[in-house]
């Protein structure tokens, strides 16, 4: 039976998490703005932010390894990393929000005695939590590798807190359903596997999307800088270089692609059990296939001469557009066997 | 690569229309409906095969071209990779400082001892390593240029051939997957059967309501089996208000006779738990109600008795069905064809406009509402007819004697007397039916294996870095206290961890702080290399 009291607690936790995400977003945005101003000031002294982060990074490396080479020892001592109080506040609030969010997901799961991804609302709830946790893991790893310079991943904070908040708002507005038992069609351990992998894939694609957007913006910014007309948003100057963002986006999208592959496979196995055929071009199957092919295009493009970097990035954006389409449009408007997902 | 990219994009685009237009293989009735509604566009759409996109000429052309290109691309790479797998790591470039990662420092210990340390470290990190000492002919690269008095040892190491192996396994598995899919569609067969509680059927082609098979499927191969539906166990949400009427359990209790000896086996087929008969799978694809209707004609003859399946149209199981009686006889002895058409409502209530509808999917207040027709049922025309539809073109609706259409309403056990002495209709009871889908898809295990292989290959090809590391060690062999070391690394593709790899190699070597004396150690190369 449904524990309605616990389900209510879950909603309460969710609202608190959203408030905390919002405050975190504001703090992160303030940090970016501050970083931009500082970079501008540095620029006045003949440094661009990009150079600054590179040299800081090299400096940090030199300290980490006992083996500074002849070429790197000529570099200046690393500039002291900027004190980023707003970013620290943002991160603290983000951690709090993620804890509340986790509590919300757990209480939801306990209230219905099953995994919390039985309908679109729960998918969004859990998926955005995975995005948030993924960001925190990235932060923790960056911290271990040594904060300061280009390795500080907190620049991503704004671009993670924002989408997470947006997702939760949309889910509450559009897809909210009360905690309930599963319909028989979904009552299978394949729900646990298939949908969880789909959540991971979507979350990674989301993070990859954020990184790609930053990469494209930063590329444009750099072009402007190179042509001497630096007039873009100041906060951009606090971000890593395009090549580094491209690397980050690639890793996220690559893991995401493997997850999409497993989503397809697990989905096909489940379809064989539930509908007696593992592939029948149901509209949801079609769109997951399209997502997969578009991301395959992206990976190919990276290895194709004339397509790497910038143009490939657009393909990954297209891939993410397909992810959104599959979730928001296909689920709701396209008839098919998946449409009992309980909007 | 550019062709592959283009064809892949084309594949993505070509897959889209299949989700926008109804597809014959998914829902034929929606296709028919679409064609009926879009009179002018439909013939054109049909010409471009948009109602069966995934078996259309153009979609097939795209993926076949893609796979031809894939094979043409991958086979030469398999050969090259085979050669690469068995060849030694490439020899040390002359100028290591040009490589993306380069370290140079002084190490404590004799050159050969340091070289041994590096060798062990690289081996432990799964590198294939070649160590060239001054005596080797293979050490000529670089080594020959150092002053003859100071020996130079070089190590060339390489790891990550699995990356390319994974990539090849991935692409070749896709070919395997395609073949498995093709086999599946050529050799598969499927049949659908609607079975009311208490009924049974045999799993042969004529035993099904509808049956389709692939081009090469041998229908005589159907495993002999018989299936009897004992009970359809269904329940719906009755507690939680916001979820009222949501399905909670669909289960068909069946008796399955699958072996030659005729042993019966009890099975419970649920939505996510199909039954297996050999390689054939029996799954529950739907359920509904079948009121048991008895119809006596005007002469008192029992002309129809038995359950009549009504197909559910809404989530509350408002169900539609028909009864056709081609050989009724009127009270005066003249033959007459009778047709009944109407709805079955498991929990009848009135909607706001006063129309009878079902308010809940379970049996709360079962009511049968039917209109009666006489005339020509059209059964003799030779055109096959659906048992769920009444062709009313040559039928006349029976009225109640006052000019209004006659409508009968029955609860279980009730009997209605038709106007004009046409007979009586009784709803004796209500049974449930199960829709069963029986299907065999050979090649599905192969498809799964290839898909998993592809996924594994993909992971290797994306996450295994292909790295080369070289070390050049200059200094006296044997008793010397220190030597000069250069370490450099190079990656295939993007690899953000290359610097860490090179740093790890360096960290394995005991270092000494540079002193003026050490600086006199000859560098293997002139420092001034043009960049
Ligand atoms: C069914 C069609 C195909 C799919 C789904 C597909 C998918 C992929 C994927 C996902 C990758 C990324 C793995 C990696 O980066 O190592 C990849 C890499 C690659 N593919 Fe394909 N591929 C297809 C067809 C082809 C064809 C026709 C060619 C030949 C031109 C080809 C050549 C390559 C090459 C050379 C790479 C390695 C790129 C690199 O070094 O990163 N692929 N493919």
mmCIF file of C-alpha atoms in Angstrom, chain A residues 178-341:
data_model
loop_
_atom_site.group_PDB
_atom_site.id
_atom_site.type_symbol
_atom_site.label_atom_id
_atom_site.label_comp_id
_atom_site.label_asym_id
_atom_site.label_seq_id
_atom_site.Cartn_x
_atom_site.Cartn_y
_atom_site.Cartn_z
ATOM 1 C CA UNK A 178 0.653 11.142 -6.886
ATOM 2 C CA UNK A 179 2.763 8.338 -5.529
ATOM 3 C CA UNK A 180 1.123 5.118 -6.653
ATOM 4 C CA UNK A 181 1.640 1.463 -7.381
ATOM 5 C CA UNK A 182 2.799 0.389 -10.811
ATOM 6 C CA UNK A 183 0.496 -0.715 -13.591
ATOM 7 C CA UNK A 184 1.163 -4.359 -14.535
ATOM 8 C CA UNK A 185 2.884 -3.399 -17.796
ATOM 9 C CA UNK A 186 5.638 -1.649 -15.840
ATOM 10 C CA UNK A 187 5.790 -4.131 -13.005
ATOM 11 C CA UNK A 188 9.006 -5.865 -13.947
ATOM 12 C CA UNK A 189 12.590 -5.871 -12.809
ATOM 13 C CA UNK A 190 13.415 -4.680 -16.301
ATOM 14 C CA UNK A 191 11.926 -1.369 -15.245
ATOM 15 C CA UNK A 192 14.667 -1.202 -12.653
ATOM 16 C CA UNK A 193 17.381 -1.885 -15.211
ATOM 17 C CA UNK A 194 16.169 -0.319 -18.437
ATOM 18 C CA UNK A 195 14.798 2.898 -17.018
ATOM 19 C CA UNK A 196 17.704 3.366 -14.653
ATOM 20 C CA UNK A 197 20.169 3.115 -17.511
ATOM 21 C CA UNK A 198 17.986 5.523 -19.472
ATOM 22 C CA UNK A 199 18.124 7.937 -16.537
ATOM 23 C CA UNK A 200 21.910 7.687 -16.406
ATOM 24 C CA UNK A 201 22.126 8.199 -20.154
ATOM 25 C CA UNK A 202 19.839 11.229 -20.054
ATOM 26 C CA UNK A 203 21.721 12.729 -17.124
ATOM 27 C CA UNK A 204 25.090 12.314 -18.836
ATOM 28 C CA UNK A 205 23.707 13.767 -22.036
ATOM 29 C CA UNK A 206 22.452 16.722 -20.027
ATOM 30 C CA UNK A 207 25.854 17.346 -18.465
ATOM 31 C CA UNK A 208 27.480 16.878 -21.871
ATOM 32 C CA UNK A 209 25.034 19.385 -23.298
ATOM 33 C CA UNK A 210 25.947 21.992 -20.669
ATOM 34 C CA UNK A 211 29.640 21.517 -21.343
ATOM 35 C CA UNK A 212 29.086 21.742 -25.098
ATOM 36 C CA UNK A 213 27.143 24.965 -24.802
ATOM 37 C CA UNK A 214 29.985 26.455 -22.769
ATOM 38 C CA UNK A 215 32.478 25.178 -25.303
ATOM 39 C CA UNK A 216 30.666 26.865 -28.170
ATOM 40 C CA UNK A 217 30.243 30.124 -26.290
ATOM 41 C CA UNK A 218 33.871 30.095 -25.288
ATOM 42 C CA UNK A 219 34.993 29.399 -28.840
ATOM 43 C CA UNK A 220 33.076 32.412 -30.014
ATOM 44 C CA UNK A 221 34.484 34.473 -27.186
ATOM 45 C CA UNK A 222 38.000 33.439 -28.040
ATOM 46 C CA UNK A 223 37.514 34.360 -31.656
ATOM 47 C CA UNK A 224 36.401 37.776 -30.548
ATOM 48 C CA UNK A 225 39.373 38.060 -28.224
ATOM 49 C CA UNK A 226 41.717 37.109 -31.038
ATOM 50 C CA UNK A 227 40.278 39.728 -33.316
ATOM 51 C CA UNK A 228 40.715 42.272 -30.547
ATOM 52 C CA UNK A 229 37.068 43.055 -29.937
ATOM 53 C CA UNK A 230 36.511 41.552 -26.518
ATOM 54 C CA UNK A 231 33.006 42.584 -25.700
ATOM 55 C CA UNK A 232 31.280 39.325 -24.752
ATOM 56 C CA UNK A 233 29.809 38.498 -21.387
ATOM 57 C CA UNK A 234 32.448 39.081 -18.744
ATOM 58 C CA UNK A 235 31.756 35.833 -16.927
ATOM 59 C CA UNK A 236 32.986 33.846 -19.924
ATOM 60 C CA UNK A 237 36.478 34.893 -19.076
ATOM 61 C CA UNK A 238 36.395 32.866 -15.887
ATOM 62 C CA UNK A 239 35.818 29.631 -17.811
ATOM 63 C CA UNK A 240 38.353 27.141 -19.142
ATOM 64 C CA UNK A 241 39.571 27.188 -22.707
ATOM 65 C CA UNK A 242 37.424 25.693 -25.488
ATOM 66 C CA UNK A 243 39.732 22.710 -25.986
ATOM 67 C CA UNK A 244 39.405 21.743 -22.351
ATOM 68 C CA UNK A 245 35.643 22.163 -22.428
ATOM 69 C CA UNK A 246 35.543 20.059 -25.566
ATOM 70 C CA UNK A 247 37.398 17.285 -23.743
ATOM 71 C CA UNK A 248 34.957 17.443 -20.845
ATOM 72 C CA UNK A 249 31.953 17.416 -23.159
ATOM 73 C CA UNK A 250 33.390 14.501 -25.112
ATOM 74 C CA UNK A 251 33.958 12.355 -22.045
ATOM 75 C CA UNK A 252 30.432 13.006 -20.784
ATOM 76 C CA UNK A 253 28.872 12.365 -24.167
ATOM 77 C CA UNK A 254 30.973 9.249 -24.705
ATOM 78 C CA UNK A 255 29.868 7.691 -21.416
ATOM 79 C CA UNK A 256 26.362 8.854 -22.236
ATOM 80 C CA UNK A 257 26.544 7.096 -25.583
ATOM 81 C CA UNK A 258 27.546 3.811 -23.970
ATOM 82 C CA UNK A 259 24.589 4.238 -21.611
ATOM 83 C CA UNK A 260 22.245 4.860 -24.535
ATOM 84 C CA UNK A 261 23.566 1.664 -26.088
ATOM 85 C CA UNK A 262 22.677 -0.250 -22.942
ATOM 86 C CA UNK A 263 19.320 1.513 -22.782
ATOM 87 C CA UNK A 264 18.540 0.205 -26.241
ATOM 88 C CA UNK A 265 19.703 -3.304 -25.410
ATOM 89 C CA UNK A 266 17.872 -3.504 -22.086
ATOM 90 C CA UNK A 267 14.788 -1.993 -23.702
ATOM 91 C CA UNK A 268 14.851 -4.610 -26.434
ATOM 92 C CA UNK A 269 15.186 -7.427 -23.904
ATOM 93 C CA UNK A 270 12.273 -6.040 -21.918
ATOM 94 C CA UNK A 271 10.199 -5.619 -25.068
ATOM 95 C CA UNK A 272 10.767 -9.283 -25.840
ATOM 96 C CA UNK A 273 9.410 -10.188 -22.415
ATOM 97 C CA UNK A 274 6.544 -7.701 -22.324
ATOM 98 C CA UNK A 275 5.395 -7.406 -25.929
ATOM 99 C CA UNK A 276 6.759 -10.634 -27.309
ATOM 100 C CA UNK A 277 9.094 -8.910 -29.764
ATOM 101 C CA UNK A 278 12.338 -7.207 -29.101
ATOM 102 C CA UNK A 279 12.102 -4.555 -31.753
ATOM 103 C CA UNK A 280 8.966 -3.268 -33.416
ATOM 104 C CA UNK A 281 9.689 0.381 -34.236
ATOM 105 C CA UNK A 282 7.399 1.691 -31.553
ATOM 106 C CA UNK A 283 7.709 5.489 -31.600
ATOM 107 C CA UNK A 284 9.748 5.498 -28.404
ATOM 108 C CA UNK A 285 12.040 2.849 -29.842
ATOM 109 C CA UNK A 286 12.404 4.898 -33.001
ATOM 110 C CA UNK A 287 13.461 8.000 -31.127
ATOM 111 C CA UNK A 288 15.870 6.227 -28.864
ATOM 112 C CA UNK A 289 17.400 4.746 -32.002
ATOM 113 C CA UNK A 290 17.611 8.228 -33.529
ATOM 114 C CA UNK A 291 19.322 9.566 -30.408
ATOM 115 C CA UNK A 292 21.809 6.736 -30.620
ATOM 116 C CA UNK A 293 22.535 7.328 -34.295
ATOM 117 C CA UNK A 294 22.939 11.077 -33.824
ATOM 118 C CA UNK A 295 25.449 10.560 -31.012
ATOM 119 C CA UNK A 296 27.232 8.021 -33.226
ATOM 120 C CA UNK A 297 27.385 10.807 -35.832
ATOM 121 C CA UNK A 298 28.912 13.056 -33.204
ATOM 122 C CA UNK A 299 31.592 10.518 -32.314
ATOM 123 C CA UNK A 300 32.324 9.913 -35.988
ATOM 124 C CA UNK A 301 32.476 13.599 -36.714
ATOM 125 C CA UNK A 302 35.115 14.056 -34.042
ATOM 126 C CA UNK A 303 37.303 11.660 -35.986
ATOM 127 C CA UNK A 304 36.492 13.105 -39.407
ATOM 128 C CA UNK A 305 38.800 15.700 -40.852
ATOM 129 C CA UNK A 306 37.075 19.054 -41.126
ATOM 130 C CA UNK A 307 34.386 18.066 -38.658
ATOM 131 C CA UNK A 308 36.187 17.854 -35.350
ATOM 132 C CA UNK A 309 35.642 20.409 -32.603
ATOM 133 C CA UNK A 310 33.126 22.994 -33.552
ATOM 134 C CA UNK A 311 30.998 21.145 -36.067
ATOM 135 C CA UNK A 312 30.950 17.937 -34.067
ATOM 136 C CA UNK A 313 29.743 19.962 -31.098
ATOM 137 C CA UNK A 314 26.656 20.969 -33.032
ATOM 138 C CA UNK A 315 25.891 17.314 -33.641
ATOM 139 C CA UNK A 316 25.983 16.615 -29.925
ATOM 140 C CA UNK A 317 23.547 19.482 -29.401
ATOM 141 C CA UNK A 318 21.301 17.885 -31.985
ATOM 142 C CA UNK A 319 21.604 14.621 -30.071
ATOM 143 C CA UNK A 320 20.486 16.336 -26.912
ATOM 144 C CA UNK A 321 17.597 17.987 -28.736
ATOM 145 C CA UNK A 322 16.504 14.468 -29.685
ATOM 146 C CA UNK A 323 16.776 13.388 -26.025
ATOM 147 C CA UNK A 324 14.476 16.232 -25.031
ATOM 148 C CA UNK A 325 12.125 15.511 -27.908
ATOM 149 C CA UNK A 326 11.948 11.864 -26.934
ATOM 150 C CA UNK A 327 11.105 12.718 -23.349
ATOM 151 C CA UNK A 328 8.861 15.741 -23.737
ATOM 152 C CA UNK A 329 7.125 15.223 -27.064
ATOM 153 C CA UNK A 330 7.163 11.528 -27.907
ATOM 154 C CA UNK A 331 6.065 10.441 -24.428
ATOM 155 C CA UNK A 332 3.158 12.822 -24.389
ATOM 156 C CA UNK A 333 1.909 13.208 -27.931
ATOM 157 C CA UNK A 334 2.945 10.138 -29.909
ATOM 158 C CA UNK A 335 0.750 7.074 -29.694
ATOM 159 C CA UNK A 336 2.617 3.918 -28.924
ATOM 160 C CA UNK A 337 3.125 1.140 -26.485
ATOM 161 C CA UNK A 338 5.177 3.367 -24.206
ATOM 162 C CA UNK A 339 2.368 5.851 -23.731
ATOM 163 C CA UNK A 340 1.084 4.352 -20.496
ATOM 164 C CA UNK A 341 4.157 5.830 -18.837
#
